PDB file of C-alpha atoms and ligand atoms in Angstrom:
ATOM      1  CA  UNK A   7       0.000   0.000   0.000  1.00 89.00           C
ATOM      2  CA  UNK A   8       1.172   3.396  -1.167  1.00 97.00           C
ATOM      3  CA  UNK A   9       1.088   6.207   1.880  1.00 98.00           C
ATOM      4  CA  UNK A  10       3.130   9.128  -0.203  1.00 98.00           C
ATOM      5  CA  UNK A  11       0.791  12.245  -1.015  1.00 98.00           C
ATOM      6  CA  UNK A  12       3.178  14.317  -3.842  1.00 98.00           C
ATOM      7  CA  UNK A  13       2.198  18.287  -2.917  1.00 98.00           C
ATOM      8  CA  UNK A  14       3.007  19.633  -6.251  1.00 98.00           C
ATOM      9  CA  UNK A  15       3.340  23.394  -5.847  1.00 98.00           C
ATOM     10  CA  UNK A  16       5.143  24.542  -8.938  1.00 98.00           C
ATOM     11  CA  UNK A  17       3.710  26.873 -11.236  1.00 98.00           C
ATOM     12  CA  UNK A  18       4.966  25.548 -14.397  1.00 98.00           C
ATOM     13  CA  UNK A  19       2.504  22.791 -16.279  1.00 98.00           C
ATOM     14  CA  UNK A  20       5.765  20.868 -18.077  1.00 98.00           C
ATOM     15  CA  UNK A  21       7.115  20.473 -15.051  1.00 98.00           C
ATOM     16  CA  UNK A  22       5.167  19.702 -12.932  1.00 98.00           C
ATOM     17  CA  UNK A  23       3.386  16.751 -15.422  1.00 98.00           C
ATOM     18  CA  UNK A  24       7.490  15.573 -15.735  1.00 98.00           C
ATOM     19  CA  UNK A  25       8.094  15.719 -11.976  1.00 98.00           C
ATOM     20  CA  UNK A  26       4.386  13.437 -11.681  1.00 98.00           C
ATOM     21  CA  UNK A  27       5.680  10.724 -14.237  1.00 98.00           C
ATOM     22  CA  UNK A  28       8.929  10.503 -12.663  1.00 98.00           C
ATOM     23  CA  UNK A  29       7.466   9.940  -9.134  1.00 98.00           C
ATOM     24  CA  UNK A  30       4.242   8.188  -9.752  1.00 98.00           C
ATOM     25  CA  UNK A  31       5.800   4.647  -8.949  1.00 98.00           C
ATOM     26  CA  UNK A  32       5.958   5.707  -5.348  1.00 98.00           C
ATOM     27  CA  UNK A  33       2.771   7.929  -5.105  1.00 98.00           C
ATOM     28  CA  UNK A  34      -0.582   7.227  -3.400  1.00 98.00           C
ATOM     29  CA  UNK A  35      -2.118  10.765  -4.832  1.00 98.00           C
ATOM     30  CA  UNK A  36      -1.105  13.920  -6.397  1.00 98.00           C
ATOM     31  CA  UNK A  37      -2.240  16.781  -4.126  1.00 98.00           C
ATOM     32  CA  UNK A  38      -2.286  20.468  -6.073  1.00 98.00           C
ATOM     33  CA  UNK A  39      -2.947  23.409  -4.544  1.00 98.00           C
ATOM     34  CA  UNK A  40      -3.144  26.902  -5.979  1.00 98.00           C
ATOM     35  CA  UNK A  41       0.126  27.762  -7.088  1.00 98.00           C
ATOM     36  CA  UNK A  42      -0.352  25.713  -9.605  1.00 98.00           C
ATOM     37  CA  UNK A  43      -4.010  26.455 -10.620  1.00 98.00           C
ATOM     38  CA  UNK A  44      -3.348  29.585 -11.561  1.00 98.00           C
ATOM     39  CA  UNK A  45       0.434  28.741 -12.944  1.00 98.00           C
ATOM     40  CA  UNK A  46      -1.069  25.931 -15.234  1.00 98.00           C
ATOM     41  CA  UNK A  47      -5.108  26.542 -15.481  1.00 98.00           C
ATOM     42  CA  UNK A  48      -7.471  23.691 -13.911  1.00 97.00           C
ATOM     43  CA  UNK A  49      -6.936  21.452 -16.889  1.00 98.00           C
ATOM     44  CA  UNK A  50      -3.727  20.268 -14.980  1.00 98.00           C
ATOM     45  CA  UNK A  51      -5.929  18.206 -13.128  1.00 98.00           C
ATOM     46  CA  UNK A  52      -6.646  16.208 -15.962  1.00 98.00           C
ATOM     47  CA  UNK A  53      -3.392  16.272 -17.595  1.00 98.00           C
ATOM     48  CA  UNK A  54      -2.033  15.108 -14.117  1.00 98.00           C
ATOM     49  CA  UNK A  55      -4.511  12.225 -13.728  1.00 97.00           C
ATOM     50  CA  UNK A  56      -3.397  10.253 -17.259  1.00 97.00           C
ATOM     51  CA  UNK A  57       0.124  10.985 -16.591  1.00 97.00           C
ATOM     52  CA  UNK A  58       0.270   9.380 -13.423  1.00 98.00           C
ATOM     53  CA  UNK A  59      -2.665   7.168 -12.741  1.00 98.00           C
ATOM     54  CA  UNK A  60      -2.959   8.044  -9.368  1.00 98.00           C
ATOM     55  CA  UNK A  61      -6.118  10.114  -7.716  1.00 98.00           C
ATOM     56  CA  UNK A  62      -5.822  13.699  -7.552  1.00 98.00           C
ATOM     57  CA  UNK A  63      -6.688  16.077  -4.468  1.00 98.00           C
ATOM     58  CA  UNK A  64      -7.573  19.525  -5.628  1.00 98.00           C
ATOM     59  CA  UNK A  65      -6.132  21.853  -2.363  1.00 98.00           C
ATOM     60  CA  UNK A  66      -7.935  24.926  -2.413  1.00 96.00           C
ATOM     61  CA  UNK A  67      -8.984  24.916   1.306  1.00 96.00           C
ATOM     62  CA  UNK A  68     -12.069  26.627   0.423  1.00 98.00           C
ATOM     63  CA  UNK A  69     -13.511  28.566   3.377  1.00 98.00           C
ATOM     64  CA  UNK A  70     -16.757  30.114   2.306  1.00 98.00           C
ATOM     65  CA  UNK A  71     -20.596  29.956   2.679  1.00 98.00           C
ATOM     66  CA  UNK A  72     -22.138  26.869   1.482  1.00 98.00           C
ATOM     67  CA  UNK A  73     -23.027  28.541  -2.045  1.00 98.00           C
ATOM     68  CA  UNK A  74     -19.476  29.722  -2.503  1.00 98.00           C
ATOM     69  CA  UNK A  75     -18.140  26.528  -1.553  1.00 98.00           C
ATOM     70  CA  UNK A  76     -20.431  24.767  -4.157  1.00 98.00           C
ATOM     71  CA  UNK A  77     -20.038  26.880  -6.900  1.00 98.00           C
ATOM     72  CA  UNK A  78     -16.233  26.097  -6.729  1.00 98.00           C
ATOM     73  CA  UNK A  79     -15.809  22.875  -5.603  1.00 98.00           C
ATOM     74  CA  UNK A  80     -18.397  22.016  -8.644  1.00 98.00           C
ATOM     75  CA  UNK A  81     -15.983  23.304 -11.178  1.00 98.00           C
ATOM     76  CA  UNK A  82     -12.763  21.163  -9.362  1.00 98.00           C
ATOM     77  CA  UNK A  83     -14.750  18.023  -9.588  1.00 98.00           C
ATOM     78  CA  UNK A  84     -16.071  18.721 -13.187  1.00 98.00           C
ATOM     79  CA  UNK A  85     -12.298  19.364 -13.589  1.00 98.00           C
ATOM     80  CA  UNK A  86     -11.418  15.364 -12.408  1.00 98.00           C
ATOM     81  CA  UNK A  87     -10.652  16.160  -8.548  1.00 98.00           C
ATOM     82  CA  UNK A  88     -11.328  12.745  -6.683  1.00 98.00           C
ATOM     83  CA  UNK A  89     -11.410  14.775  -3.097  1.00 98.00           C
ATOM     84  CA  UNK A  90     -11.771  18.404  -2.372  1.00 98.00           C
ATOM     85  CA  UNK A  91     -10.109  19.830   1.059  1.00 98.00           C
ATOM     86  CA  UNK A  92     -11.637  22.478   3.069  1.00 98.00           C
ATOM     87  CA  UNK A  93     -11.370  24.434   6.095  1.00 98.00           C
ATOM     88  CA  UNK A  94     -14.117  22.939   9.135  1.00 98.00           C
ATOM     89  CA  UNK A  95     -14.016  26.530  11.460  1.00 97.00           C
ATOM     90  CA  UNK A  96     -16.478  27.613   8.731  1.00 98.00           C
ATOM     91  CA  UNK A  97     -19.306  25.131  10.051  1.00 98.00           C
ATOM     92  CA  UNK A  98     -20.809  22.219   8.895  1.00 97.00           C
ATOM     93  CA  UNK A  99     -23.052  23.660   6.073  1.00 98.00           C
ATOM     94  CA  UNK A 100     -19.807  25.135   4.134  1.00 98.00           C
ATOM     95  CA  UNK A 101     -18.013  21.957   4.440  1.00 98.00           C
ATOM     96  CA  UNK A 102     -21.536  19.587   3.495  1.00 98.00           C
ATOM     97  CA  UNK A 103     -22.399  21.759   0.921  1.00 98.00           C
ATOM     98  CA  UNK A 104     -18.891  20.342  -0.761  1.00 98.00           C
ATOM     99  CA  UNK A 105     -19.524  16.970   0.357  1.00 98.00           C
ATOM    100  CA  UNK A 106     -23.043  16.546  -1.691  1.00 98.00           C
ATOM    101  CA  UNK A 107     -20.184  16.803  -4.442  1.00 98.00           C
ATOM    102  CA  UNK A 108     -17.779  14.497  -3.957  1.00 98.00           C
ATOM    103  CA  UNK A 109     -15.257  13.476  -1.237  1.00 98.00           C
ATOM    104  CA  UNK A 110     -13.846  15.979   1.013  1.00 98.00           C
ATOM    105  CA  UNK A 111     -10.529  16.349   3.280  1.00 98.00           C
ATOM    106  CA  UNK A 112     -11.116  18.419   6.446  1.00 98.00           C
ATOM    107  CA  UNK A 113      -8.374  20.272   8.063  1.00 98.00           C
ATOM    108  CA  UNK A 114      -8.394  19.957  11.657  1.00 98.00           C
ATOM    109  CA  UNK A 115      -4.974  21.211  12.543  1.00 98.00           C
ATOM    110  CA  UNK A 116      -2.110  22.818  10.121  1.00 98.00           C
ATOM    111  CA  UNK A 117       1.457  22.412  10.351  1.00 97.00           C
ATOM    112  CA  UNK A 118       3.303  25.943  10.421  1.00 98.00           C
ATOM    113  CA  UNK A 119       3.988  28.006  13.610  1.00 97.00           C
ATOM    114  CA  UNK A 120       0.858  30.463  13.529  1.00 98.00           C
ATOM    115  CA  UNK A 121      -1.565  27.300  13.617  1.00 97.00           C
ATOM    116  CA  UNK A 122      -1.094  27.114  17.123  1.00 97.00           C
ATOM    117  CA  UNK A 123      -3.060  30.962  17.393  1.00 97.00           C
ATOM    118  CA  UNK A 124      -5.897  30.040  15.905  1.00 97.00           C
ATOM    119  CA  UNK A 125      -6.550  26.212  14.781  1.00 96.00           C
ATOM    120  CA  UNK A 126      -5.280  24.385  17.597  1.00 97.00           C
ATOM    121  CA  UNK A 127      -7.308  25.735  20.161  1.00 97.00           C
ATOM    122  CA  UNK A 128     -10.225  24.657  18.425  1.00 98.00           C
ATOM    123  CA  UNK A 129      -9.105  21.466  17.126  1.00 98.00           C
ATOM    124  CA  UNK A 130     -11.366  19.404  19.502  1.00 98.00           C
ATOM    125  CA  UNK A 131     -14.578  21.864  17.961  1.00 98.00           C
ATOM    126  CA  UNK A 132     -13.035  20.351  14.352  1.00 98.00           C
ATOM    127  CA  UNK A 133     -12.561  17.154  14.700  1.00 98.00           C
ATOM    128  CA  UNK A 134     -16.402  16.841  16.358  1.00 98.00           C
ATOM    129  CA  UNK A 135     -17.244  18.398  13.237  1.00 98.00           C
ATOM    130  CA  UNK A 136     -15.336  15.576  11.135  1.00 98.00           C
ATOM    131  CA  UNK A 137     -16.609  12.496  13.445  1.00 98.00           C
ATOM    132  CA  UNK A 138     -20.463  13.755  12.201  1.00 98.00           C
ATOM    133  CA  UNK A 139     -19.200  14.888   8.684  1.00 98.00           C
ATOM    134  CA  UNK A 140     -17.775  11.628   8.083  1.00 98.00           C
ATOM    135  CA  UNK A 141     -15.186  12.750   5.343  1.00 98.00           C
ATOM    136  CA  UNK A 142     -12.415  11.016   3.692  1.00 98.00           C
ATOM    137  CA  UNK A 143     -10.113  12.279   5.840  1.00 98.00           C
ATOM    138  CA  UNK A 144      -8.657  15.305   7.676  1.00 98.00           C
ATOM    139  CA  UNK A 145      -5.694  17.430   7.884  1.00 98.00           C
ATOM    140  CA  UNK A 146      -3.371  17.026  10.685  1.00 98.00           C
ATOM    141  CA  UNK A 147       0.540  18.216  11.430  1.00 98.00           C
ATOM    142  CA  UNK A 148       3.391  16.042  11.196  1.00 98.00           C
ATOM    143  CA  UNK A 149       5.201  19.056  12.920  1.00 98.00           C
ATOM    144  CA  UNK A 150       3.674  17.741  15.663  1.00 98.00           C
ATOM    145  CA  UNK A 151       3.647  14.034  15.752  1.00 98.00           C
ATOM    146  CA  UNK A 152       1.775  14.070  19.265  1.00 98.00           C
ATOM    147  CA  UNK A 153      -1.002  16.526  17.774  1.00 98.00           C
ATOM    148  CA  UNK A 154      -1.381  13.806  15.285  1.00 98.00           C
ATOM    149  CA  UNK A 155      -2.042  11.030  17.988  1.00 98.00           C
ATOM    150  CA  UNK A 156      -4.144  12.891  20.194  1.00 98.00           C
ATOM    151  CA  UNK A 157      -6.628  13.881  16.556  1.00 98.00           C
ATOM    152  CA  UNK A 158      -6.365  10.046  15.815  1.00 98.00           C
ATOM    153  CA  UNK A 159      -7.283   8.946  19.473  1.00 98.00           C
ATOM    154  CA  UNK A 160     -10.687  11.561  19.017  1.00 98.00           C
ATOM    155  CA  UNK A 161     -11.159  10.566  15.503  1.00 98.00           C
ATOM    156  CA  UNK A 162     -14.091   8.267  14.631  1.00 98.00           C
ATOM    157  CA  UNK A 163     -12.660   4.609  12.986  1.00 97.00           C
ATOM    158  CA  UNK A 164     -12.028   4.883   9.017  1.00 98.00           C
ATOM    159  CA  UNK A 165     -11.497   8.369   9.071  1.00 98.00           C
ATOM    160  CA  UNK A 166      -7.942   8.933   7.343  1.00 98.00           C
ATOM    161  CA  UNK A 167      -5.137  11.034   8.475  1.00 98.00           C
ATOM    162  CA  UNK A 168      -3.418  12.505   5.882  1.00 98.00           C
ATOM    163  CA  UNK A 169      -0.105  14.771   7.055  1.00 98.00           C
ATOM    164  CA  UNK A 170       1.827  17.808   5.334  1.00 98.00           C
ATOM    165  CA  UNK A 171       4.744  19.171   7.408  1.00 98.00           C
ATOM    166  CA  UNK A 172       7.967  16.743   6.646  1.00 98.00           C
ATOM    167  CA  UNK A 173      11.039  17.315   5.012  1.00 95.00           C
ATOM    168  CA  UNK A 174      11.096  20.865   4.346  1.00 97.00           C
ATOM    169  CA  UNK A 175       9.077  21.808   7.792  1.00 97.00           C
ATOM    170  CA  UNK A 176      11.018  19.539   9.906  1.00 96.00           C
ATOM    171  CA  UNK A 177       8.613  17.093  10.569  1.00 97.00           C
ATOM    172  CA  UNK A 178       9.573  13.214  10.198  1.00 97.00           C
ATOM    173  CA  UNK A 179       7.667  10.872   7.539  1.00 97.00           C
ATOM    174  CA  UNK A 180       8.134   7.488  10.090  1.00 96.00           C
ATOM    175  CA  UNK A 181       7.124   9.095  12.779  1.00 97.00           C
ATOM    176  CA  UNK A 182       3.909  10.955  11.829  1.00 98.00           C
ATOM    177  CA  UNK A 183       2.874   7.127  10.590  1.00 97.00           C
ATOM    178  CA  UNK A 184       4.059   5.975  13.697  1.00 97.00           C
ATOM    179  CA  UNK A 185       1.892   8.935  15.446  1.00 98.00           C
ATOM    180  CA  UNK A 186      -1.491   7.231  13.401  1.00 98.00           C
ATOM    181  CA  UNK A 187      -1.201   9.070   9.806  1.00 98.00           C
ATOM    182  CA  UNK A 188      -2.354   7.005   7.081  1.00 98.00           C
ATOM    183  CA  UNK A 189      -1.002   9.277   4.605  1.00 98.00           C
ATOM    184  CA  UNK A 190       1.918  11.976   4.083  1.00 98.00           C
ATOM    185  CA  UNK A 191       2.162  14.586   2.330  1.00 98.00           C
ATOM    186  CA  UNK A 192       5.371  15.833   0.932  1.00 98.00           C
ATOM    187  CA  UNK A 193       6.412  18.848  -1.722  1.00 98.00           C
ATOM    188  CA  UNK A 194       9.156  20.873  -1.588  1.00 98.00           C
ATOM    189  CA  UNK A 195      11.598  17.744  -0.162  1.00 98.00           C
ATOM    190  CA  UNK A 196      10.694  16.328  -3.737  1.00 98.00           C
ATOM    191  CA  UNK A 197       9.959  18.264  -6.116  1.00 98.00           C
ATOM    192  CA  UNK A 198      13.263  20.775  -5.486  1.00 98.00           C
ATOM    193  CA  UNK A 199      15.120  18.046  -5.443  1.00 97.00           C
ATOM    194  CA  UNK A 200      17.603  17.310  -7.730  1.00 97.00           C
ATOM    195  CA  UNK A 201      16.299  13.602  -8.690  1.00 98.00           C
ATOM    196  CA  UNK A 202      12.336  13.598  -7.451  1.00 98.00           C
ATOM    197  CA  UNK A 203      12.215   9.905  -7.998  1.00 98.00           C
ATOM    198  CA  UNK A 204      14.944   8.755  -5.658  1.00 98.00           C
ATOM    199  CA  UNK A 205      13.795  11.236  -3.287  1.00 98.00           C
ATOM    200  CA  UNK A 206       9.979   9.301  -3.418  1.00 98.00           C
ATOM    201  CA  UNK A 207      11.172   6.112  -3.512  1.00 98.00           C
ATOM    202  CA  UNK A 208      13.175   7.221  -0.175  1.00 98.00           C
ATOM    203  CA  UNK A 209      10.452   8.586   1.207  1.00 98.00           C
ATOM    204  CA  UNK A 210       8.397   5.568  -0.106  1.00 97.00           C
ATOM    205  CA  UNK A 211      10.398   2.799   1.561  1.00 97.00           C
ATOM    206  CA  UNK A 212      10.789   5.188   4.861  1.00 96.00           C
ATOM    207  CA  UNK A 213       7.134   4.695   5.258  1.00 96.00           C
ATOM    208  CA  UNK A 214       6.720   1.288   3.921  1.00 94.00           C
ATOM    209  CA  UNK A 215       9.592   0.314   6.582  1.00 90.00           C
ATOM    210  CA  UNK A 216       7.395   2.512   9.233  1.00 80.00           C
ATOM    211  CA  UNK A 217       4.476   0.251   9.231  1.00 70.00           C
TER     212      UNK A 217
HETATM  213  O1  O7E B 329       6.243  21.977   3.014  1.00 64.39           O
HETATM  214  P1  O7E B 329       6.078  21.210   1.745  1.00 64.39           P
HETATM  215  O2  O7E B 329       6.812  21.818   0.588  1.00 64.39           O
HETATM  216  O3  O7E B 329       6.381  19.746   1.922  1.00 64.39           O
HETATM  217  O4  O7E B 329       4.539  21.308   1.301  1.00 64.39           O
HETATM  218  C1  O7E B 329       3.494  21.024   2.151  1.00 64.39           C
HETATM  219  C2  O7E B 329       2.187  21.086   1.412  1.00 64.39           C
HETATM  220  O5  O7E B 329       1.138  20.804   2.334  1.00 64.39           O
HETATM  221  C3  O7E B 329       1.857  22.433   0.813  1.00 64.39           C
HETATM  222  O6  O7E B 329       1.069  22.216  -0.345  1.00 64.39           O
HETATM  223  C4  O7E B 329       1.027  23.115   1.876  1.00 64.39           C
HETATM  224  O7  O7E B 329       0.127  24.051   1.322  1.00 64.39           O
HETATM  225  C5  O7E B 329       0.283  21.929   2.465  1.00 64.39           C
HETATM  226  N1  O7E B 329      -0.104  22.054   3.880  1.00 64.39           N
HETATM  227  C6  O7E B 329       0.799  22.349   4.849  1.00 64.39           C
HETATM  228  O8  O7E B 329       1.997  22.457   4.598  1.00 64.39           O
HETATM  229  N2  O7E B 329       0.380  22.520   6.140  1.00 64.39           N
HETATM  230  C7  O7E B 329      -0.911  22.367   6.508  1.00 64.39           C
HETATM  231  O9  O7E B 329      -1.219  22.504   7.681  1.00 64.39           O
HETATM  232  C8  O7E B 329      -1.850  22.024   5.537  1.00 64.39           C
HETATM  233  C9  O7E B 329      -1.405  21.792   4.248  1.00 64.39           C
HETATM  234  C10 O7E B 329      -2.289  21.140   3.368  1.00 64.39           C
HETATM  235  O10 O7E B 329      -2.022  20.270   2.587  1.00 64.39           O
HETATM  236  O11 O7E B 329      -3.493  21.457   3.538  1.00 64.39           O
HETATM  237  C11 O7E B 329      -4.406  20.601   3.143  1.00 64.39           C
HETATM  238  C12 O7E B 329      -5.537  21.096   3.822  1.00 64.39           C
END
């Protein structure tokens, strides 16, 4: 089983569909976000999806009212998204209103520095919200493999953890598995690299070695 989420913020469309087929051996999904929306249109999703065979999560961690939400989220499945991730702190009706859609990834907790302000104090409000939701998954930090624990020891049964924060942040791909991710995400660790492919199959066999 493949646990490696590729975050592929470039701007560029060549190179980002190269850097997909070179790492798609190792990759459970493709996650883009907007840097590369608006570098390379929305019909990167598409593109991205033959090249590499893998599902694709569309990143725009929409956080507006439930018609907002629903008028984009529309257009990112039409474009081939398999799951959608949005924000939970704007209530339930934002976040079901994507849902009736298609599959959605909450975030519950981020990884930088400033999410301890704001998100983590409300953390246990979000991942309520996420046991009734009943999405995929949700969003927690690898930054913090203990904030990843405690969200998985909260979190209703089948509800995936996927994890951005390692390599470039600091955080550790063996041990946010080890903490109860199911999946991690990694960019900049990869896709600056000089040779993306080792660099996933590294990070591939770190977290096939982790389980
Ligand atoms: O640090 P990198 O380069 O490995 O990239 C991490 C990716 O995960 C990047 O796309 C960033 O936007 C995203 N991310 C975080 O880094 N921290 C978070 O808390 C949440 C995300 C993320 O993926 O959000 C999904 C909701």
């Amino acid at each position: 089983m493949k646990r490696l989420v590729l975050a592929l913020d470039v701007y560029e469309r060549e190179r980002a569909l190269e850097i997909a087929r070179e790492t798609s051996d190792y990759l459970w999904a493709i996650k883009v976000n907007w840097p590369l929306i608006l570098g390379a249109g929305l019909d990167v999703i598409k593109e991205l999806k033959e090249t590499a065979n893998v599902p694709l999560i569309a990143d725009l961690k929409l956080a507006d009212i439930p018609n907002t939400n629903r008028l984009i989220a529309g257009k990112v499945f039409e474009a081939g998204a398999d799951y959608v991730i949005v924000h939970g702190f704007t209530g339930r009706d934002s976040v079901n209103a994507v849902k009736e859609l298609g599959e959605v990834i909450i975030v519950v907790e981020m990884s930088h520095p400033g999410a301890e302000e704001f998100i983590q104090p409300v953390a246990d409000g979000l991942i309520k919200l996420a046991n009734d939701v009943r999405p995929f998954g949700v969003i927690a930090p690898a930054t913090r493999p203990e904030r990843i624990s405690y969200i998985r020891s909260k979190l209703r049964d089948g509800i995936k953890i996927l994890t951005p924060g390692v390599g470039a942040q600091g955080g550790s791909a063996k041990k946010a598995l080890e903490a109860g991710a199911d999946y991690v995400i990694v960019g900049r660790s990869i896709y600056e690299s000089k040779n993306p492919r080792e660099k996933a199959r590294k990070f591939h066999e770190e977290l096939m070695g982790a389980i």
